PDB file of C-alpha atoms in Angstrom:
ATOM      1  CA  MET M   1      12.536 -29.920  18.094  1.00 62.00           C
ATOM      2  CA  LYS M   2      11.902 -32.896  19.218  1.00 66.00           C
ATOM      3  CA  HIS M   3       9.260 -32.234  21.309  1.00 86.00           C
ATOM      4  CA  LEU M   4       7.372 -29.727  18.645  1.00 92.00           C
ATOM      5  CA  HIS M   5       5.228 -32.333  16.371  1.00 96.00           C
ATOM      6  CA  LEU M   6       2.972 -29.990  14.324  1.00 97.00           C
ATOM      7  CA  LEU M   7       3.335 -26.372  13.239  1.00 98.00           C
ATOM      8  CA  SER M   8       0.605 -24.365  12.746  1.00 98.00           C
ATOM      9  CA  THR M   9       1.334 -20.925  11.091  1.00 98.00           C
ATOM     10  CA  ASP M  10      -1.151 -18.458   9.217  1.00 98.00           C
ATOM     11  CA  PHE M  11       0.963 -17.615   5.879  1.00 98.00           C
ATOM     12  CA  ASP M  12      -0.660 -13.440   4.931  1.00 97.00           C
ATOM     13  CA  GLY M  13       1.623 -11.445   7.328  1.00 97.00           C
ATOM     14  CA  THR M  14       2.406 -14.558   9.022  1.00 98.00           C
ATOM     15  CA  LEU M  15       5.144 -15.662   6.410  1.00 98.00           C
ATOM     16  CA  VAL M  16       4.719 -13.397   3.879  1.00 97.00           C
ATOM     17  CA  GLY M  17       4.026  -9.427   3.986  1.00 94.00           C
ATOM     18  CA  PHE M  18       0.802  -7.689   2.231  1.00 82.00           C
ATOM     19  CA  SER M  19       4.020  -6.194   0.394  1.00 77.00           C
ATOM     20  CA  SER M  20       6.880  -8.819  -0.117  1.00 83.00           C
ATOM     21  CA  ASP M  21       6.867 -11.291  -3.373  1.00 88.00           C
ATOM     22  CA  GLY M  22       5.469 -13.237  -1.169  1.00 92.00           C
ATOM     23  CA  ILE M  23       8.089 -16.274  -1.531  1.00 96.00           C
ATOM     24  CA  CYS M  24       9.812 -18.595   1.435  1.00 96.00           C
ATOM     25  CA  SER M  25      13.324 -17.352   3.219  1.00 96.00           C
ATOM     26  CA  ASP M  26      16.496 -19.311   3.566  1.00 96.00           C
ATOM     27  CA  GLY M  27      16.150 -19.227   7.187  1.00 96.00           C
ATOM     28  CA  PHE M  28      12.297 -20.231   7.262  1.00 97.00           C
ATOM     29  CA  ALA M  29      13.348 -23.233   5.584  1.00 97.00           C
ATOM     30  CA  GLU M  30      16.657 -24.186   6.750  1.00 96.00           C
ATOM     31  CA  VAL M  31      14.163 -24.818  10.353  1.00 96.00           C
ATOM     32  CA  LEU M  32      10.833 -26.079   8.783  1.00 96.00           C
ATOM     33  CA  LEU M  33      13.355 -28.934   7.029  1.00 96.00           C
ATOM     34  CA  GLU M  34      14.580 -29.917  10.118  1.00 94.00           C
ATOM     35  CA  PHE M  35      11.688 -29.838  11.320  1.00 95.00           C
ATOM     36  CA  LYS M  36      10.927 -32.031   8.691  1.00 94.00           C
ATOM     37  CA  ARG M  37      13.580 -34.537   9.126  1.00 93.00           C
ATOM     38  CA  ASN M  38      12.246 -35.266  13.248  1.00 91.00           C
ATOM     39  CA  GLY M  39       9.143 -36.326  11.492  1.00 93.00           C
ATOM     40  CA  GLY M  40       6.630 -32.848  12.373  1.00 96.00           C
ATOM     41  CA  LEU M  41       4.265 -31.782  10.630  1.00 97.00           C
ATOM     42  CA  TRP M  42       2.455 -28.701   9.535  1.00 98.00           C
ATOM     43  CA  ALA M  43      -0.674 -27.339   8.559  1.00 98.00           C
ATOM     44  CA  ILE M  44      -1.071 -23.597   6.942  1.00 98.00           C
ATOM     45  CA  ASN M  45      -3.976 -21.707   9.009  1.00 98.00           C
ATOM     46  CA  THR M  46      -5.551 -18.990   7.106  1.00 98.00           C
ATOM     47  CA  GLY M  47      -8.103 -16.962   5.773  1.00 96.00           C
ATOM     48  CA  ARG M  48      -7.622 -17.286   2.328  1.00 96.00           C
ATOM     49  CA  GLY M  49     -10.380 -19.986   0.206  1.00 95.00           C
ATOM     50  CA  MET M  50      -8.890 -23.203  -0.988  1.00 96.00           C
ATOM     51  CA  GLN M  51      -7.434 -21.788  -4.531  1.00 96.00           C
ATOM     52  CA  HIS M  52      -6.205 -18.875  -3.350  1.00 96.00           C
ATOM     53  CA  ALA M  53      -3.969 -20.793  -0.552  1.00 97.00           C
ATOM     54  CA  LYS M  54      -3.047 -23.195  -3.261  1.00 97.00           C
ATOM     55  CA  GLU M  55      -1.422 -20.258  -4.992  1.00 97.00           C
ATOM     56  CA  GLY M  56      -0.246 -19.185  -2.104  1.00 96.00           C
ATOM     57  CA  ILE M  57       1.825 -21.883  -0.989  1.00 97.00           C
ATOM     58  CA  GLU M  58       3.028 -22.683  -4.693  1.00 97.00           C
ATOM     59  CA  ARG M  59       4.303 -19.200  -4.883  1.00 96.00           C
ATOM     60  CA  PHE M  60       6.604 -19.029  -1.457  1.00 97.00           C
ATOM     61  CA  GLY M  61       7.875 -22.160  -2.392  1.00 97.00           C
ATOM     62  CA  ALA M  62       8.469 -24.129   0.840  1.00 97.00           C
ATOM     63  CA  PRO M  63      11.149 -27.201   0.679  1.00 97.00           C
ATOM     64  CA  PHE M  64       7.805 -29.257   1.048  1.00 96.00           C
ATOM     65  CA  PRO M  65       4.364 -27.952   1.068  1.00 97.00           C
ATOM     66  CA  PRO M  66       2.261 -28.726   4.454  1.00 98.00           C
ATOM     67  CA  ASP M  67       1.144 -31.333   5.522  1.00 98.00           C
ATOM     68  CA  PHE M  68      -2.465 -30.163   6.432  1.00 98.00           C
ATOM     69  CA  LEU M  69      -4.428 -26.133   4.983  1.00 98.00           C
ATOM     70  CA  LEU M  70      -6.574 -24.689   7.839  1.00 98.00           C
ATOM     71  CA  THR M  71      -8.822 -22.281   4.763  1.00 98.00           C
ATOM     72  CA  ASN M  72     -11.153 -19.368   5.118  1.00 96.00           C
ATOM     73  CA  GLU M  73     -10.272 -19.519   9.234  1.00 97.00           C
ATOM     74  CA  ARG M  74     -12.381 -22.699   9.938  1.00 97.00           C
ATOM     75  CA  GLU M  75     -12.618 -25.239   6.923  1.00 98.00           C
ATOM     76  CA  VAL M  76      -9.580 -28.124   7.545  1.00 98.00           C
ATOM     77  CA  PHE M  77      -8.207 -30.126   4.825  1.00 98.00           C
ATOM     78  CA  ARG M  78      -5.139 -32.538   4.676  1.00 98.00           C
ATOM     79  CA  ARG M  79      -2.916 -33.540   1.473  1.00 98.00           C
ATOM     80  CA  CYS M  80      -2.766 -36.121  -0.278  1.00 96.00           C
ATOM     81  CA  SER M  81      -0.387 -38.562  -0.741  1.00 94.00           C
ATOM     82  CA  SER M  82      -1.434 -37.594  -4.599  1.00 95.00           C
ATOM     83  CA  GLY M  83      -0.552 -34.075  -3.436  1.00 94.00           C
ATOM     84  CA  ALA M  84      -4.059 -33.436  -4.187  1.00 96.00           C
ATOM     85  CA  TRP M  85      -6.414 -31.788  -0.667  1.00 98.00           C
ATOM     86  CA  GLU M  86      -9.114 -33.933   0.903  1.00 97.00           C
ATOM     87  CA  ASN M  87     -11.855 -33.355   3.588  1.00 97.00           C
ATOM     88  CA  HIS M  88     -10.336 -34.599   6.903  1.00 96.00           C
ATOM     89  CA  GLY M  89     -13.407 -36.771   8.800  1.00 94.00           C
ATOM     90  CA  GLU M  90     -16.412 -34.733   9.317  1.00 97.00           C
ATOM     91  CA  TRP M  91     -15.492 -31.428  10.506  1.00 97.00           C
ATOM     92  CA  ASN M  92     -16.000 -29.550   6.488  1.00 98.00           C
ATOM     93  CA  ARG M  93     -19.227 -31.354   5.742  1.00 97.00           C
ATOM     94  CA  LEU M  94     -20.801 -30.199   9.683  1.00 97.00           C
ATOM     95  CA  CYS M  95     -19.198 -26.977   9.283  1.00 97.00           C
ATOM     96  CA  GLU M  96     -21.013 -25.872   5.974  1.00 95.00           C
ATOM     97  CA  THR M  97     -24.736 -27.506   6.942  1.00 97.00           C
ATOM     98  CA  ARG M  98     -23.723 -24.783  10.376  1.00 97.00           C
ATOM     99  CA  HIS M  99     -23.126 -22.415   8.120  1.00 96.00           C
ATOM    100  CA  GLY M 100     -26.220 -22.605   6.281  1.00 94.00           C
ATOM    101  CA  GLU M 101     -28.209 -22.789   9.121  1.00 96.00           C
ATOM    102  CA  LEU M 102     -26.555 -19.424  10.426  1.00 96.00           C
ATOM    103  CA  PHE M 103     -26.708 -17.559   7.368  1.00 95.00           C
ATOM    104  CA  GLU M 104     -30.466 -17.926   7.229  1.00 95.00           C
ATOM    105  CA  GLN M 105     -31.156 -17.169  11.397  1.00 96.00           C
ATOM    106  CA  SER M 106     -29.517 -13.968  10.032  1.00 97.00           C
ATOM    107  CA  LYS M 107     -31.416 -12.837   7.231  1.00 95.00           C
ATOM    108  CA  GLU M 108     -32.894  -9.615   8.970  1.00 96.00           C
ATOM    109  CA  LEU M 109     -29.108  -9.082  10.346  1.00 97.00           C
ATOM    110  CA  LEU M 110     -27.206  -9.536   7.674  1.00 96.00           C
ATOM    111  CA  ALA M 111     -30.086  -6.843   6.290  1.00 95.00           C
ATOM    112  CA  GLU M 112     -29.171  -4.329   8.832  1.00 96.00           C
ATOM    113  CA  ILE M 113     -25.473  -4.221   8.286  1.00 96.00           C
ATOM    114  CA  GLN M 114     -25.424  -3.811   4.265  1.00 94.00           C
ATOM    115  CA  ALA M 115     -27.679  -1.109   5.671  1.00 94.00           C
ATOM    116  CA  LEU M 116     -23.978   0.000   7.441  1.00 94.00           C
ATOM    117  CA  VAL M 117     -22.010  -0.291   5.090  1.00 95.00           C
ATOM    118  CA  GLY M 118     -23.812   1.665   3.283  1.00 92.00           C
ATOM    119  CA  PHE M 119     -23.350   4.615   5.448  1.00 92.00           C
ATOM    120  CA  HIS M 120     -19.614   4.104   5.111  1.00 93.00           C
ATOM    121  CA  ASP M 121     -18.084   4.941   1.676  1.00 93.00           C
ATOM    122  CA  GLY M 122     -16.142   2.226  -0.149  1.00 93.00           C
ATOM    123  CA  SER M 123     -16.777  -0.156   1.745  1.00 96.00           C
ATOM    124  CA  GLN M 124     -18.908  -3.391   0.706  1.00 96.00           C
ATOM    125  CA  ILE M 125     -20.166  -6.260   1.720  1.00 96.00           C
ATOM    126  CA  ILE M 126     -18.732 -10.014  -0.199  1.00 94.00           C
ATOM    127  CA  HIS M 127     -20.926 -12.174  -1.482  1.00 92.00           C
ATOM    128  CA  GLU M 128     -19.872 -15.756  -2.754  1.00 87.00           C
ATOM    129  CA  ASN M 129     -22.940 -18.497  -4.107  1.00 83.00           C
ATOM    130  CA  GLY M 130     -24.858 -15.455  -3.953  1.00 84.00           C
ATOM    131  CA  LEU M 131     -24.887 -14.945  -0.300  1.00 85.00           C
ATOM    132  CA  PRO M 132     -23.141 -11.979   1.812  1.00 91.00           C
ATOM    133  CA  VAL M 133     -19.951 -13.732   3.459  1.00 94.00           C
ATOM    134  CA  GLY M 134     -18.365 -10.576   4.371  1.00 96.00           C
ATOM    135  CA  LEU M 135     -17.361  -7.148   3.815  1.00 97.00           C
ATOM    136  CA  ILE M 136     -13.655  -5.250   3.194  1.00 97.00           C
ATOM    137  CA  THR M 137     -13.816  -0.896   3.878  1.00 97.00           C
ATOM    138  CA  SER M 138     -11.045   1.209   2.364  1.00 95.00           C
ATOM    139  CA  ASP M 139      -8.372   0.723   5.823  1.00 95.00           C
ATOM    140  CA  GLU M 140      -8.188  -0.094   8.914  1.00 95.00           C
ATOM    141  CA  GLN M 141      -9.542   3.003  11.097  1.00 96.00           C
ATOM    142  CA  GLN M 142     -13.156   2.169   8.546  1.00 96.00           C
ATOM    143  CA  MET M 143     -12.368  -0.955   9.362  1.00 97.00           C
ATOM    144  CA  GLU M 144     -12.076  -0.749  13.151  1.00 96.00           C
ATOM    145  CA  ARG M 145     -15.945   1.699  13.026  1.00 96.00           C
ATOM    146  CA  LEU M 146     -17.788  -0.638  11.799  1.00 96.00           C
ATOM    147  CA  ALA M 147     -16.519  -3.999  12.983  1.00 96.00           C
ATOM    148  CA  HIS M 148     -17.883  -1.782  16.016  1.00 96.00           C
ATOM    149  CA  GLU M 149     -21.229  -1.101  14.895  1.00 97.00           C
ATOM    150  CA  ILE M 150     -21.592  -5.080  13.875  1.00 97.00           C
ATOM    151  CA  SER M 151     -20.715  -5.909  17.717  1.00 97.00           C
ATOM    152  CA  GLN M 152     -23.164  -3.252  18.905  1.00 96.00           C
ATOM    153  CA  ILE M 153     -26.117  -5.233  17.080  1.00 96.00           C
ATOM    154  CA  ALA M 154     -25.250  -8.691  16.277  1.00 96.00           C
ATOM    155  CA  GLY M 155     -26.269 -10.186  18.888  1.00 94.00           C
ATOM    156  CA  SER M 156     -29.465 -10.232  18.477  1.00 95.00           C
ATOM    157  CA  VAL M 157     -29.052 -13.775  16.486  1.00 97.00           C
ATOM    158  CA  PRO M 158     -27.105 -16.019  19.105  1.00 96.00           C
ATOM    159  CA  ASN M 159     -24.086 -18.086  17.298  1.00 97.00           C
ATOM    160  CA  PHE M 160     -23.811 -14.706  14.647  1.00 98.00           C
ATOM    161  CA  SER M 161     -20.172 -13.802  15.300  1.00 97.00           C
ATOM    162  CA  PHE M 162     -16.961 -12.559  12.755  1.00 97.00           C
ATOM    163  CA  GLN M 163     -13.181 -12.431  12.596  1.00 97.00           C
ATOM    164  CA  ARG M 164     -11.224  -9.674  11.312  1.00 96.00           C
ATOM    165  CA  ASN M 165      -7.749  -8.774   8.936  1.00 95.00           C
ATOM    166  CA  THR M 166      -7.154  -5.835   8.622  1.00 95.00           C
ATOM    167  CA  ILE M 167      -9.595  -4.364   5.699  1.00 96.00           C
ATOM    168  CA  TYR M 168     -11.115  -7.914   5.437  1.00 96.00           C
ATOM    169  CA  LEU M 169     -13.833  -9.709   7.989  1.00 97.00           C
ATOM    170  CA  ARG M 170     -15.603 -12.773   7.225  1.00 97.00           C
ATOM    171  CA  PHE M 171     -18.894 -13.499   9.385  1.00 98.00           C
ATOM    172  CA  CYS M 172     -19.430 -16.929  10.846  1.00 97.00           C
ATOM    173  CA  HIS M 173     -20.750 -19.080  13.669  1.00 98.00           C
ATOM    174  CA  SER M 174     -18.196 -19.037  16.778  1.00 97.00           C
ATOM    175  CA  ASP M 175     -18.458 -21.840  17.189  1.00 98.00           C
ATOM    176  CA  TYR M 176     -15.395 -22.154  14.085  1.00 98.00           C
ATOM    177  CA  ASP M 177     -12.592 -20.097  14.092  1.00 98.00           C
ATOM    178  CA  LYS M 178      -8.608 -21.344  13.349  1.00 98.00           C
ATOM    179  CA  GLY M 179      -8.165 -21.937  17.327  1.00 98.00           C
ATOM    180  CA  THR M 180     -11.395 -25.007  17.259  1.00 98.00           C
ATOM    181  CA  ALA M 181     -10.235 -26.409  13.683  1.00 98.00           C
ATOM    182  CA  LEU M 182      -6.848 -26.495  15.066  1.00 98.00           C
ATOM    183  CA  SER M 183      -8.388 -28.004  18.256  1.00 98.00           C
ATOM    184  CA  GLU M 184     -10.274 -30.552  15.339  1.00 98.00           C
ATOM    185  CA  LEU M 185      -6.617 -31.448  14.057  1.00 98.00           C
ATOM    186  CA  CYS M 186      -5.084 -32.662  16.263  1.00 98.00           C
ATOM    187  CA  ARG M 187      -7.771 -34.485  17.795  1.00 98.00           C
ATOM    188  CA  LEU M 188      -8.522 -36.471  14.331  1.00 97.00           C
ATOM    189  CA  GLU M 189      -4.152 -36.361  14.310  1.00 97.00           C
ATOM    190  CA  GLY M 190      -4.281 -37.820  18.052  1.00 97.00           C
ATOM    191  CA  ILE M 191      -1.503 -34.376  18.567  1.00 97.00           C
ATOM    192  CA  LEU M 192      -1.675 -33.372  21.856  1.00 97.00           C
ATOM    193  CA  LYS M 193      -0.976 -29.311  22.583  1.00 96.00           C
ATOM    194  CA  ASP M 194       1.961 -29.664  24.186  1.00 96.00           C
ATOM    195  CA  HIS M 195       3.389 -30.728  21.729  1.00 96.00           C
ATOM    196  CA  VAL M 196       1.752 -27.555  19.007  1.00 97.00           C
ATOM    197  CA  PHE M 197       4.338 -24.449  17.890  1.00 98.00           C
ATOM    198  CA  CYS M 198       1.564 -22.210  16.155  1.00 98.00           C
ATOM    199  CA  ALA M 199       2.106 -18.494  14.244  1.00 98.00           C
ATOM    200  CA  GLY M 200       0.247 -15.396  13.723  1.00 98.00           C
ATOM    201  CA  ASP M 201       0.277 -11.806  13.488  1.00 98.00           C
ATOM    202  CA  HIS M 202      -3.194 -11.039  13.325  1.00 98.00           C
ATOM    203  CA  LEU M 203      -7.097 -10.821  14.974  1.00 97.00           C
ATOM    204  CA  ASN M 204      -8.247 -13.686  12.725  1.00 98.00           C
ATOM    205  CA  ASP M 205      -4.852 -16.015  14.609  1.00 98.00           C
ATOM    206  CA  LEU M 206      -5.770 -14.500  18.092  1.00 98.00           C
ATOM    207  CA  PRO M 207      -8.415 -17.962  18.491  1.00 98.00           C
ATOM    208  CA  MET M 208      -5.442 -20.343  17.853  1.00 98.00           C
ATOM    209  CA  LEU M 209      -2.738 -18.397  19.658  1.00 98.00           C
ATOM    210  CA  THR M 210      -4.844 -19.504  23.639  1.00 98.00           C
ATOM    211  CA  PRO M 211      -2.857 -22.044  25.739  1.00 97.00           C
ATOM    212  CA  GLN M 212      -6.263 -24.259  25.419  1.00 97.00           C
ATOM    213  CA  ARG M 213      -4.539 -24.258  21.682  1.00 98.00           C
ATOM    214  CA  ALA M 214      -1.199 -24.523  21.713  1.00 97.00           C
ATOM    215  CA  ALA M 215       1.784 -24.829  24.086  1.00 96.00           C
ATOM    216  CA  MET M 216       3.984 -22.964  22.654  1.00 97.00           C
ATOM    217  CA  LEU M 217       2.583 -19.452  20.972  1.00 98.00           C
ATOM    218  CA  ALA M 218       5.245 -16.788  18.615  1.00 98.00           C
ATOM    219  CA  CYS M 219       4.488 -13.778  16.399  1.00 98.00           C
ATOM    220  CA  PRO M 220       6.860 -11.921  13.899  1.00 98.00           C
ATOM    221  CA  ALA M 221       7.882  -8.819  14.748  1.00 98.00           C
ATOM    222  CA  ASN M 222       5.108  -7.474  12.629  1.00 97.00           C
ATOM    223  CA  ALA M 223       2.307  -8.558  14.019  1.00 98.00           C
ATOM    224  CA  ILE M 224      -0.257  -6.256  15.823  1.00 98.00           C
ATOM    225  CA  PRO M 225       0.350  -5.033  19.159  1.00 98.00           C
ATOM    226  CA  ALA M 226      -3.105  -6.910  20.617  1.00 98.00           C
ATOM    227  CA  VAL M 227      -1.792 -10.574  18.922  1.00 98.00           C
ATOM    228  CA  GLN M 228       2.069  -9.424  20.342  1.00 98.00           C
ATOM    229  CA  GLU M 229       0.206  -8.950  23.997  1.00 98.00           C
ATOM    230  CA  ALA M 230      -1.273 -12.437  24.096  1.00 98.00           C
ATOM    231  CA  VAL M 231       1.861 -13.580  22.927  1.00 98.00           C
ATOM    232  CA  ARG M 232       3.195 -12.084  26.312  1.00 98.00           C
ATOM    233  CA  GLU M 233       0.673 -13.370  28.389  1.00 97.00           C
ATOM    234  CA  ALA M 234       0.942 -16.327  27.272  1.00 97.00           C
ATOM    235  CA  GLN M 235       4.319 -17.083  28.349  1.00 95.00           C
ATOM    236  CA  GLY M 236       5.308 -16.992  24.924  1.00 97.00           C
ATOM    237  CA  TYR M 237       7.237 -15.373  22.431  1.00 98.00           C
ATOM    238  CA  VAL M 238       8.145 -12.565  20.519  1.00 98.00           C
ATOM    239  CA  ALA M 239      10.563 -12.624  17.479  1.00 98.00           C
ATOM    240  CA  SER M 240      13.215  -9.822  16.955  1.00 97.00           C
ATOM    241  CA  GLU M 241      12.171 -10.350  12.637  1.00 97.00           C
ATOM    242  CA  ARG M 242      10.034  -9.835  10.759  1.00 97.00           C
ATOM    243  CA  TYR M 243       7.159 -12.388   8.096  1.00 97.00           C
ATOM    244  CA  ALA M 244       8.557 -15.774   8.894  1.00 97.00           C
ATOM    245  CA  ASP M 245      12.488 -15.131   9.663  1.00 97.00           C
ATOM    246  CA  GLY M 246      10.090 -14.793  13.050  1.00 98.00           C
ATOM    247  CA  VAL M 247       8.717 -17.408  12.889  1.00 98.00           C
ATOM    248  CA  ALA M 248      11.426 -19.074  12.274  1.00 97.00           C
ATOM    249  CA  GLN M 249      12.949 -17.635  15.611  1.00 97.00           C
ATOM    250  CA  GLY M 250       9.707 -19.058  17.126  1.00 97.00           C
ATOM    251  CA  ILE M 251      10.357 -22.604  15.932  1.00 97.00           C
ATOM    252  CA  LEU M 252      14.037 -22.200  16.995  1.00 96.00           C
ATOM    253  CA  HIS M 253      13.255 -20.715  20.543  1.00 95.00           C
ATOM    254  CA  HIS M 254       9.922 -23.571  21.380  1.00 95.00           C
ATOM    255  CA  GLY M 255      12.731 -25.828  20.151  1.00 87.00           C
ATOM    256  CA  ASN M 256      15.573 -24.982  22.610  1.00 73.00           C
ATOM    257  CA  ARG M 257      18.204 -23.713  19.833  1.00 53.00           C
ATOM    258  CA  VAL M 258      19.581 -20.255  18.847  1.00 43.00           C
ATOM    259  CA  PRO M 259      18.156 -18.729  15.416  1.00 44.00           C
ATOM    260  CA  ALA M 260      22.702 -19.230  13.722  1.00 43.00           C
ATOM    261  CA  PHE M 261      20.884 -17.595  10.134  1.00 39.00           C
ATOM    262  CA  LEU M 262      20.436 -14.412  11.975  1.00 40.00           C
TER     263      LEU M 262
END
C-alpha cells in the first residue's frame, strides 16, 4: 500500500452505521495500522461540526486518531502534537468570510426557503449563531421534494448551493464542499491526487468521489445507488461489505491486496 499516501473517509454512513454502536471494526483497524506503518495520512472528511466530530472519533476508537479533520463539509484542520486541532492554512478564515458574505446576499432567498419549509410538516430550519444554515426534514422523501423546490429558486443568488445527506441539508457557497476541501488539504501537504484514496456513501460525498479529487475511489456496500454509480463510472471499487469493513476492502483493493480478514 506504499503508493497510498492519504485516506479521505466520510464518517457517518461510511465508517459507522447510523444505527450501529459507532465502534471501529477489527478489519478496518487492521488495515489502518498497516497503512500507518507505511507512512500514510488519514483525514476524516465529514459533515459533522468539530465538537460532534471529536465525540464520534473518540467513540470510534480507531488504533490512532486521524491526522486531519475536514468538518462541516468544508473546513480543514490538522492535529497538533498536543492532540489539539488547529486551522490548516488560511482556508477556514476565507471560507468563513465568503459564507458570511453569501448569507448577507441571500436574505431574501432564505426567507423564500423558510416559507417553503412551512409547507412541509415536520421540516424545520436549523440556526447557528442566529443564522439559518440548513434544514432537517421528517424523512428522506420529504427531503427529496424540498431539495428540488429549493433548487428551483436557488439560482437567484450566485454561488448559493447546498449539501445533502439523508434528512439533513446545509446551505453553502458553491466553491466549498468535501471535494474542494480535500484538494486544499492536498495542496497544503504537497500530496498528488494520484496518491489519494476517497470513500463515502451519500450525496454530500460526491464532490470528493471524483477523479478530479482522488485517483482511488471506493464506497461500502450500503452506499446509496447514486454514489455506487459514480464510483463505478470513475473505475472505483464498490465493496461487498458494509461500513468500515467495506472501506477496508476498498483500501486493500487499491493497494493490490486481498482482504484476508473477511
